[in-house]
Amino acid sequence: MAVQRAKKTKARRPRPGLVKVVNPTTGKVFETFPITTREQVDAKVAKAREAFKSWSRLDVDERSVYLARFAEILRKRKEDYGRTMTMEMGKILRESIAEVEKCATAADFFAQNSKAFLTPEEAHTDAQRAYIAFHPRGVLGSIMPWNFPMWQIIRFAIPALAAGNTAVIKPASASPRTGLFVEEAFREAGLPDGVLQVVVGDYTTGTALIRSRVDFVSLTGSVSTGVKIAREAARDLKKTVLELGGSDPFIVAEDADLDQAAKGAIVGRFINNGQSCIAAKRFLVVDAVADEFLAKLEENVRRLKVGDPLDPSTDIGPLYAKSQRDEIELQVKDAVAKGAKLLVGGKRVKGPGWFFEPTLLGGVTTKMKVMRQETFGPVLPVFRVPSLDAAIEQANDTEFGLGASVWTRSLSLADDIARRIDSGLVFVNNAVKSDPRMPFGGVKHSGIGRELSRYGLLEMVNVKTVQIYPPGSPAPQGPHVE
Ligand code: NAD
């Protein structure tokens, strides 16, 4: 009788998922990464908690040494890192390299200023000594987008580390390699093991990170993700900083320098192939100068060269994903169907990759998606308004409140305009940009909290009241309120 052998059953190990990064210039897979599993996320957070014990005890100046070394490494590698960033998400090479340089500048800024930012503030109370201390919060989790894949990580990570926290970061699934470069550069700077770690994956990894033992969650991403993450973090009362979407107004007053304003419009709208949270997205132009301004815009938009983002002569590369191009195409079609005038562009570019023509729309109304939704692509819609007051009213008629750019020669009006616009940033006679010296963030659905500057750093600390009484002081007397 034949011996029956028990069939060998292979132990079923769950196959880890993969993140496939597609080069948006070719539409082909560029690199593949295994997704960090929930268990691995938990293990990294545990390691970060262990590293926190010694990192948080260092003096700020000791921590700053690592930040300064990190800045040097970024400058040394800017070409390599920039090139990979372009291949991951399609921004033109000179903007990628400038992004790496800006990260180095921010690292230097916090290396030089964090000591002053974190110096305890002496106070006067009935105690012998009273002060306000700025102590780290612990392990901070961060979930980041793809559009400025290094800058967004850095503007969270540098102040987080300067303040004595440790960090676990999840870059967008479109740009994990850039996130891993940040980890690599810090390793090379000699940063102690576990102080900054990167996990790779999609929203499932993001959710695992929020549910892990992190003490705080920072998100830069869309409004809908912000709502989900805030809900998830609230289950365990974790503090969040949310940097979300925007539909920034760009106001052109009757007395504006129109040539300057037109140049500002091109930078403000088309930077990063039109995919920036602080891109100017709604152009509100006073009627009296609208025709002249449109003519200048048309001339400038026609000059933009679309092509391979690695080619130094290119101005506009591809959108980061096919889905993003489909979205922008729908928004343009909606505007045209509702009566907008297509003055330049308006179509996808034939051939491989996710290219879309730089597009100028006139005759825009508030019924169109381009005025109501965030347009994340190279589309410039112009809406006519009768006056500056009407422009400000229109500027505020949105769920968003990130930035605003206003062009006028009447500088005496600048403070009043800045006060009346509901946004986190207002720039007069310039395009909106971030700067490590200034706070960055939005109001309304554009977010909660601030990044950069001392204000951004203070989001990531425990502001602690310390009151020291001499031994033998009388016990508190009299009625107390909490
Ligand atoms: P997104 O919201 O789709 O993704 C952002 C990050 O969140 C990614 O890492 C993603 O994997 C993760 N994520 C998505 N859903 C999640 C969930 N349910 N739980 C946990 N993690 C989740 O945004 P995006 O497409 O990567 O980026 C574009 C958006 O980001 C735009 O709306 C843009 O305006 C905004 N943005 C804002 C700022 C700012 O500073 N305010 C800066 C850049 C981009």
Coordinates of C-alpha atoms and ligand atoms in Angstrom, one line a residue:
M1 CA 0.0 0.0 0.0
A2 CA 1.4 3.3 -1.0
V3 CA 2.2 5.5 1.9
Q4 CA 0.2 8.5 1.9
R5 CA 2.1 11.5 2.7
A6 CA 0.5 14.5 4.2
K7 CA 0.5 17.3 1.7
K8 CA 3.0 19.9 2.7
T9 CA 1.1 23.0 3.2
K10 CA 3.2 26.1 2.8
A11 CA 2.8 28.4 5.7
R12 CA 0.9 31.3 4.2
R13 CA 2.8 34.4 4.9
P14 CA 1.1 37.6 4.0
R15 CA 2.9 39.1 1.0
P16 CA 3.9 42.7 1.8
G17 CA 2.3 45.1 -0.6
L18 CA 4.4 47.2 -2.9
V19 CA 4.6 50.9 -3.7
K20 CA 5.3 51.4 -7.4
V21 CA 6.7 54.8 -8.3
V22 CA 5.8 55.9 -11.8
N23 CA 8.0 58.4 -13.6
P24 CA 5.4 60.9 -14.8
T25 CA 7.5 61.9 -17.8
T26 CA 7.4 58.4 -19.3
G27 CA 4.5 56.8 -17.5
K28 CA 6.7 53.9 -16.7
V29 CA 7.5 52.3 -13.3
F30 CA 10.7 53.9 -12.0
E31 CA 11.2 52.2 -8.7
T32 CA 9.4 49.7 -6.5
F33 CA 9.4 49.6 -2.7
P34 CA 7.9 47.1 -0.1
I35 CA 5.3 48.8 2.1
T36 CA 6.3 49.1 5.7
T37 CA 3.9 46.9 7.6
R38 CA 2.0 47.9 10.7
E39 CA 4.3 45.8 12.9
Q40 CA 7.3 47.5 11.4
V41 CA 5.8 50.9 11.9
D42 CA 5.2 50.0 15.6
A43 CA 8.8 48.8 15.9
K44 CA 10.2 52.0 14.4
V45 CA 8.0 54.1 16.8
A46 CA 9.3 52.0 19.7
K47 CA 12.9 52.6 18.6
A48 CA 12.1 56.4 18.3
R49 CA 10.8 56.4 21.8
E50 CA 14.1 54.7 23.0
A51 CA 16.1 57.3 21.1
F52 CA 14.1 60.1 22.6
K53 CA 15.5 59.4 26.0
S54 CA 19.0 60.6 25.1
W55 CA 18.2 62.9 22.2
S56 CA 15.8 65.0 24.3
R57 CA 18.5 65.4 27.0
L58 CA 21.1 66.9 24.7
D59 CA 21.5 70.7 24.8
V60 CA 19.9 72.5 21.9
D61 CA 23.4 73.5 20.6
E62 CA 24.5 69.9 20.5
R63 CA 21.4 68.9 18.5
S64 CA 22.0 71.9 16.2
V65 CA 25.4 70.5 15.2
Y66 CA 23.7 67.6 13.4
L67 CA 21.3 70.0 11.6
A68 CA 24.2 72.0 10.3
R69 CA 26.0 68.9 9.1
F70 CA 22.9 67.7 7.4
A71 CA 22.7 71.0 5.6
E72 CA 26.2 70.5 4.2
I73 CA 25.4 67.0 3.0
L74 CA 22.3 68.3 1.2
R75 CA 24.3 71.0 -0.6
K76 CA 26.9 68.4 -1.6
R77 CA 24.2 66.0 -3.0
K78 CA 21.7 68.6 -4.5
E79 CA 22.2 67.5 -8.1
D80 CA 21.6 63.8 -7.3
Y81 CA 18.7 64.3 -5.0
G82 CA 17.2 66.9 -7.3
R83 CA 17.4 64.6 -10.3
T84 CA 15.7 61.7 -8.5
M85 CA 13.0 64.1 -7.2
T86 CA 12.3 65.1 -10.8
M87 CA 12.1 61.5 -11.9
E88 CA 9.7 60.7 -9.0
M89 CA 7.2 63.5 -9.4
G90 CA 8.1 65.5 -12.5
K91 CA 9.1 69.0 -11.3
I92 CA 11.6 70.7 -13.5
L93 CA 15.2 70.0 -12.5
R94 CA 16.1 73.6 -11.6
E95 CA 13.2 73.7 -9.2
S96 CA 14.2 70.4 -7.7
I97 CA 17.7 71.6 -7.0
A98 CA 16.4 74.8 -5.6
E99 CA 14.2 72.8 -3.3
V100 CA 17.2 70.9 -1.9
E101 CA 19.1 74.2 -1.4
K102 CA 16.1 75.6 0.5
C103 CA 16.0 72.6 2.8
A104 CA 19.7 73.2 3.6
T105 CA 18.9 76.9 4.3
A106 CA 16.1 75.9 6.7
A107 CA 18.4 73.4 8.5
D108 CA 21.0 76.2 9.0
F109 CA 18.3 78.6 10.1
F110 CA 17.1 76.3 12.9
A111 CA 20.6 75.3 13.8
Q112 CA 21.4 78.9 14.4
N113 CA 18.2 80.1 16.0
S114 CA 16.7 77.2 18.0
K115 CA 18.7 78.0 21.1
A116 CA 17.1 81.4 21.3
F117 CA 13.7 80.1 20.4
L118 CA 13.8 77.5 23.1
T119 CA 15.3 79.6 25.9
P120 CA 13.0 79.5 28.9
E121 CA 11.0 82.7 29.6
E122 CA 11.4 84.0 33.1
A123 CA 8.1 85.1 34.7
H124 CA 7.1 87.0 37.9
T125 CA 4.6 85.3 40.2
D126 CA 4.3 84.6 43.9
A127 CA 6.9 81.8 43.5
Q128 CA 10.6 82.3 44.2
R129 CA 11.3 81.5 40.6
A130 CA 8.8 81.1 37.8
Y131 CA 9.5 80.3 34.1
I132 CA 8.0 78.9 31.0
A133 CA 9.9 76.0 29.6
F134 CA 9.7 74.5 26.1
H135 CA 10.2 70.8 26.4
P136 CA 9.9 68.3 23.6
R137 CA 6.6 66.4 23.2
G138 CA 8.1 62.9 22.4
V139 CA 7.8 60.9 19.2
L140 CA 6.2 62.9 16.4
G141 CA 4.6 61.2 13.4
S142 CA 4.5 62.9 10.0
I143 CA 2.6 62.2 6.8
M144 CA 3.6 64.1 3.8
P145 CA 2.6 64.8 0.2
W146 CA 4.5 64.4 -3.1
N147 CA 4.5 68.0 -4.5
F148 CA 7.5 69.4 -2.6
P149 CA 8.7 66.0 -1.5
M150 CA 11.8 67.1 0.4
W151 CA 10.8 70.6 1.5
Q152 CA 7.6 69.4 3.2
I153 CA 9.5 66.7 5.2
I154 CA 12.2 69.2 6.2
R155 CA 9.9 71.9 7.3
F156 CA 8.4 69.4 9.8
A157 CA 11.6 67.4 10.7
I158 CA 14.1 70.2 11.3
P159 CA 12.2 72.1 14.0
A160 CA 10.9 68.8 15.4
L161 CA 14.5 67.5 16.0
A162 CA 15.8 70.9 17.1
A163 CA 13.2 70.9 19.9
G164 CA 14.4 67.5 21.1
N165 CA 11.7 65.3 19.6
T166 CA 12.3 62.2 17.6
A167 CA 10.4 61.6 14.3
V168 CA 8.9 58.9 12.2
I169 CA 7.9 60.1 8.7
K170 CA 5.8 58.7 5.9
P171 CA 6.5 60.4 2.6
A172 CA 3.8 60.2 -0.2
S173 CA 3.7 56.9 -2.1
A174 CA 4.7 58.9 -5.2
S175 CA 8.0 60.0 -3.7
P176 CA 9.4 57.6 -1.2
R177 CA 13.0 57.8 -2.5
T178 CA 13.2 61.5 -1.7
G179 CA 12.1 60.7 1.9
L180 CA 14.7 58.0 2.1
F181 CA 17.3 60.5 1.0
V182 CA 16.5 62.6 4.0
E183 CA 17.0 59.6 6.3
E184 CA 20.3 58.8 4.4
A185 CA 21.6 62.4 4.7
F186 CA 20.9 62.5 8.4
R187 CA 22.6 59.1 8.9
E188 CA 25.6 60.5 7.2
A189 CA 25.5 63.6 9.4
G190 CA 25.9 61.1 12.3
L191 CA 22.4 61.5 13.8
P192 CA 21.9 58.9 16.5
D193 CA 20.0 55.8 15.5
G194 CA 16.3 56.0 15.8
V195 CA 16.0 59.9 16.0
L196 CA 14.6 60.2 12.4
Q197 CA 13.2 57.2 10.5
V198 CA 11.2 56.9 7.3
V199 CA 8.4 54.4 6.6
V200 CA 7.2 53.7 3.1
G201 CA 3.6 53.2 2.0
D202 CA 0.2 54.6 1.2
Y203 CA -2.7 55.6 3.4
T204 CA -2.7 52.3 5.2
T205 CA 0.9 53.0 6.5
G206 CA -0.3 56.5 7.3
T207 CA -3.2 55.1 9.4
A208 CA -0.8 52.7 11.1
L209 CA 1.5 55.6 12.0
I210 CA -1.4 57.6 13.6
R211 CA -2.6 54.5 15.5
S212 CA 0.9 53.8 16.8
R213 CA 2.4 55.2 20.0
V214 CA 3.3 58.6 18.4
D215 CA 2.5 61.6 20.5
F216 CA 1.6 64.1 17.8
V217 CA 0.7 63.9 14.1
S218 CA 1.6 66.4 11.4
L219 CA 0.0 66.2 8.0
T220 CA 0.6 68.1 4.8
G221 CA -2.0 67.0 2.3
S222 CA -5.5 67.5 1.0
V223 CA -8.5 68.7 3.0
S224 CA -10.3 65.3 2.8
T225 CA -7.2 63.6 4.2
G226 CA -6.9 66.3 6.9
V227 CA -10.4 65.5 8.1
K228 CA -9.7 61.8 8.2
I229 CA -6.4 62.2 10.0
A230 CA -7.8 64.7 12.5
R231 CA -10.6 62.2 13.3
E232 CA -8.2 59.3 13.7
A233 CA -5.8 61.3 15.9
A234 CA -8.7 62.5 18.0
R235 CA -9.5 58.9 19.1
D236 CA -6.4 59.1 21.2
L237 CA -6.4 62.9 21.7
K238 CA -3.2 63.3 19.8
K239 CA -2.3 66.9 18.8
T240 CA -2.3 67.5 15.0
V241 CA -0.8 70.2 12.8
L242 CA -2.6 70.2 9.4
E243 CA -1.3 71.9 6.3
L244 CA -3.9 71.4 3.7
G245 CA -5.1 72.7 0.4
G246 CA -5.5 76.2 -1.0
S247 CA -7.1 78.2 -3.7
D248 CA -5.2 81.4 -3.3
P249 CA -6.5 84.6 -4.8
F250 CA -4.3 86.8 -6.9
I251 CA -5.7 90.3 -6.9
V252 CA -4.8 92.9 -9.5
A253 CA -5.8 96.4 -8.5
E254 CA -6.4 99.2 -11.0
D255 CA -3.1 100.9 -10.1
A256 CA -1.0 97.8 -10.2
D257 CA 2.3 97.6 -12.2
L258 CA 0.8 95.2 -14.8
D259 CA 4.1 94.0 -16.2
Q260 CA 5.3 93.0 -12.8
A261 CA 2.0 91.5 -11.9
A262 CA 1.9 89.4 -15.1
K263 CA 5.4 88.1 -14.3
G264 CA 4.4 87.4 -10.7
A265 CA 1.3 85.6 -12.1
I266 CA 3.4 83.2 -14.2
V267 CA 5.7 82.3 -11.3
G268 CA 2.8 82.2 -8.8
R269 CA 0.6 79.9 -11.0
F270 CA 3.0 77.7 -12.9
I271 CA 5.7 76.9 -10.3
N272 CA 5.9 73.1 -9.8
N273 CA 3.9 72.6 -12.9
G274 CA 1.0 74.3 -11.2
Q275 CA 1.0 71.9 -8.3
S276 CA 1.6 74.0 -5.2
C277 CA -0.7 74.6 -2.3
I278 CA 0.2 78.3 -2.3
A279 CA 0.0 78.7 -6.1
A280 CA -2.2 81.6 -7.2
K281 CA -5.3 79.8 -8.3
R282 CA -8.1 82.5 -8.7
F283 CA -7.1 85.6 -10.6
L284 CA -9.3 88.5 -9.6
V285 CA -8.7 91.4 -11.8
V286 CA -10.3 94.9 -11.6
D287 CA -12.3 95.5 -14.8
A288 CA -10.5 98.7 -15.8
V289 CA -7.2 96.9 -16.4
A290 CA -8.5 93.4 -17.2
D291 CA -8.1 93.5 -21.0
E292 CA -4.5 94.9 -20.8
F293 CA -3.6 92.4 -18.0
L294 CA -5.1 89.5 -20.0
A295 CA -3.0 90.5 -23.1
K296 CA 0.2 90.5 -21.0
L297 CA -0.7 87.1 -19.5
E298 CA -1.4 85.6 -22.9
E299 CA 2.0 86.7 -24.1
N300 CA 3.7 85.2 -21.1
V301 CA 1.8 81.9 -21.1
R302 CA 2.4 81.3 -24.8
R303 CA 6.2 81.5 -24.1
L304 CA 6.2 78.7 -21.5
K305 CA 7.9 75.6 -22.9
V306 CA 6.4 72.2 -22.0
G307 CA 8.7 69.2 -22.1
D308 CA 11.2 66.9 -20.4
P309 CA 11.7 68.3 -16.8
L310 CA 15.3 67.2 -16.9
D311 CA 15.9 69.5 -19.9
P312 CA 17.2 72.8 -18.7
S313 CA 15.2 74.8 -21.3
T314 CA 11.8 73.3 -20.0
D315 CA 9.4 75.5 -18.0
I316 CA 6.6 73.1 -17.5
G317 CA 7.0 69.3 -16.9
P318 CA 4.3 66.7 -16.5
L319 CA 1.6 66.5 -13.8
Y320 CA 2.7 64.0 -11.1
A321 CA 0.1 61.3 -12.0
K322 CA -2.4 60.4 -14.7
S323 CA -5.3 60.9 -12.2
Q324 CA -4.1 64.5 -11.6
R325 CA -4.1 65.2 -15.3
D326 CA -7.6 63.7 -15.7
E327 CA -8.8 66.0 -12.9
I328 CA -7.3 69.1 -14.4
E329 CA -8.8 68.3 -17.8
L330 CA -12.2 67.9 -16.2
Q331 CA -11.9 71.3 -14.5
V332 CA -11.0 73.0 -17.8
K333 CA -13.8 71.2 -19.7
D334 CA -16.3 72.3 -17.0
A335 CA -15.1 75.9 -17.3
V336 CA -15.4 75.9 -21.1
A337 CA -18.8 74.2 -21.0
K338 CA -20.0 76.9 -18.7
G339 CA -18.8 79.7 -21.0
A340 CA -15.1 80.4 -20.2
K341 CA -13.0 81.5 -23.1
L342 CA -10.0 79.4 -23.8
L343 CA -7.2 81.9 -24.6
V344 CA -4.2 79.5 -24.5
G345 CA -3.8 75.7 -24.2
G346 CA -6.5 73.6 -22.7
K347 CA -5.5 70.1 -23.8
R348 CA -3.4 67.2 -22.7
V349 CA -0.2 66.8 -24.7
K350 CA -0.1 63.8 -27.0
G351 CA 2.5 61.1 -26.3
P352 CA 3.9 59.4 -23.2
G353 CA 3.7 61.0 -19.8
W354 CA 1.1 63.1 -18.0
F355 CA 1.6 66.5 -19.7
F356 CA -1.0 69.2 -19.9
E357 CA -0.7 72.5 -21.9
P358 CA -0.3 75.7 -19.9
T359 CA -3.8 77.1 -20.0
L360 CA -5.3 80.6 -19.8
L361 CA -9.0 81.0 -19.3
G362 CA -10.9 84.3 -19.6
G363 CA -14.6 85.0 -18.8
V364 CA -14.5 82.8 -15.7
T365 CA -17.5 82.8 -13.3
T366 CA -18.0 81.6 -9.8
K367 CA -20.2 78.7 -11.0
M368 CA -17.1 77.0 -12.5
K369 CA -15.0 74.4 -10.7
V370 CA -11.8 76.4 -11.3
M371 CA -13.2 79.0 -8.9
R372 CA -14.7 76.6 -6.4
Q373 CA -12.2 73.7 -6.2
E374 CA -8.4 73.6 -5.8
T375 CA -6.9 73.4 -9.3
F376 CA -3.6 71.5 -9.0
G377 CA -2.2 72.0 -12.5
P378 CA -1.1 74.6 -15.0
V379 CA -4.4 76.5 -15.4
L380 CA -4.8 80.2 -14.9
P381 CA -8.4 81.4 -14.7
V382 CA -9.2 85.2 -14.8
F383 CA -12.3 86.6 -13.1
R384 CA -13.2 90.2 -13.6
V385 CA -14.3 92.3 -10.6
P386 CA -15.6 95.9 -10.6
S387 CA -13.3 97.1 -7.7
L388 CA -10.7 96.3 -5.2
D389 CA -13.4 95.9 -2.5
A390 CA -15.2 93.4 -4.7
A391 CA -11.9 91.5 -5.3
I392 CA -11.4 91.2 -1.5
E393 CA -14.9 90.0 -1.0
Q394 CA -14.5 87.4 -3.8
A395 CA -11.1 86.4 -2.4
N396 CA -12.7 85.4 0.9
D397 CA -15.6 83.6 -0.8
T398 CA -14.0 80.2 -0.5
E399 CA -13.6 77.3 1.9
F400 CA -9.8 77.9 1.7
G401 CA -7.5 80.4 3.5
L402 CA -3.9 79.7 2.8
G403 CA -2.2 82.5 0.9
A404 CA -3.1 85.7 -1.1
S405 CA -1.2 87.9 -3.4
V406 CA -2.3 91.5 -4.0
W407 CA -0.8 93.9 -6.6
T408 CA -1.2 97.6 -6.1
R409 CA 1.0 100.8 -6.0
S410 CA -1.1 102.1 -3.1
L411 CA 1.2 100.8 -0.3
S412 CA -0.8 102.9 2.2
L413 CA -3.6 100.3 1.6
A414 CA -1.4 97.3 2.2
D415 CA -2.0 96.9 5.9
D416 CA -5.8 97.3 5.5
I417 CA -5.9 94.7 2.6
A418 CA -3.8 92.3 4.7
R419 CA -6.2 92.6 7.6
R420 CA -9.3 92.1 5.4
I421 CA -8.2 88.9 3.7
D422 CA -8.9 85.6 5.5
S423 CA -5.7 83.7 5.0
G424 CA -2.5 82.6 6.7
L425 CA -0.2 84.6 4.4
V426 CA -0.7 87.8 2.5
F427 CA 1.9 89.1 0.0
V428 CA 1.7 92.5 -1.6
N429 CA 3.4 92.9 -5.0
N430 CA 4.9 89.5 -4.9
A431 CA 4.0 85.8 -5.3
V432 CA 3.3 83.9 -2.1
K433 CA 6.3 81.8 -0.8
S434 CA 7.4 80.1 2.3
D435 CA 10.4 81.2 4.3
P436 CA 11.9 79.6 7.4
R437 CA 11.9 82.9 9.2
M438 CA 8.2 83.4 8.8
P439 CA 5.2 81.3 10.0
F440 CA 3.5 79.2 7.4
G441 CA -0.1 77.8 7.5
G442 CA -3.7 78.5 6.8
V443 CA -7.1 79.2 8.2
K444 CA -10.5 77.7 7.4
H445 CA -10.1 74.4 5.5
S446 CA -6.5 75.2 4.6
G447 CA -5.4 73.9 8.0
I448 CA -4.7 74.1 11.7
G449 CA -1.4 75.3 13.2
R450 CA 1.7 76.7 11.8
E451 CA 5.1 75.5 10.5
L452 CA 8.4 77.3 10.2
S453 CA 9.7 80.2 12.4
R454 CA 9.5 80.1 16.2
Y455 CA 5.7 79.7 15.9
G456 CA 6.2 76.4 14.0
L457 CA 8.7 75.1 16.5
L458 CA 6.4 75.9 19.4
E459 CA 3.7 73.7 17.9
M460 CA 6.0 70.8 18.6
V461 CA 6.8 71.5 22.3
N462 CA 5.2 71.2 25.6
V463 CA 4.9 74.8 26.9
K464 CA 5.5 74.0 30.5
T465 CA 4.8 76.2 33.5
V466 CA 7.5 75.8 36.2
Q467 CA 7.0 77.5 39.6
I468 CA 9.6 77.0 42.4
Y469 CA 8.8 77.9 45.9
P470 CA 11.3 77.9 48.8
P471 CA 11.0 74.9 51.1
G472 CA 8.6 75.5 54.0
S473 CA 6.5 77.9 52.1
P474 CA 3.0 78.2 53.4
A475 CA 0.4 75.9 51.7
P476 CA -1.8 77.7 49.3
Q477 CA -4.5 79.6 51.1
G478 CA -7.8 81.0 50.3
P479 CA -10.2 80.1 47.5
H480 CA -8.7 78.6 44.4
V481 CA -10.1 78.3 40.9
E482 CA -8.5 75.1 39.4
Ligands
NAD1 P1 -3.1 63.5 0.0 O1 -4.0 64.1 1.0 O2 -3.7 62.6 -1.0 O3 -1.9 62.7 0.7 C1 -1.0 63.3 1.6 C2 -0.4 62.2 2.5 O4 -1.4 61.6 3.3 C3 0.2 61.0 1.7 O5 1.4 60.6 2.3 C4 -0.9 59.9 1.7 O6 -0.4 58.6 1.6 C5 -1.4 60.2 3.1 N1 -2.8 59.7 3.3 C6 -3.9 59.8 2.4 N2 -5.0 59.4 3.0 C7 -4.7 59.0 4.3 C8 -5.4 58.4 5.3 N3 -6.7 58.2 5.2 N4 -4.8 58.1 6.5 C9 -3.5 58.4 6.6 N5 -2.7 58.9 5.6 C10 -3.3 59.2 4.5 O7 -2.4 64.7 -0.7 P2 -1.4 64.8 -1.9 O8 -2.2 64.5 -3.2 O9 -0.2 63.9 -1.6 O10 -0.9 66.3 -1.9 C11 -1.6 67.3 -2.5 C12 -2.5 68.1 -1.5 O11 -1.6 68.6 -0.5 C13 -3.1 69.3 -2.1 O12 -4.4 69.5 -1.6 C14 -2.2 70.5 -1.6 O13 -2.8 71.7 -1.6 C15 -1.8 70.0 -0.3 N6 -0.6 70.6 0.2 C16 -0.7 71.5 1.2 C17 0.4 72.2 1.6 C18 0.4 73.2 2.8 O14 1.4 73.5 3.3 N7 -0.8 73.7 3.2 C19 1.6 71.9 1.0 C20 1.7 71.0 0.0 C21 0.5 70.3 -0.4

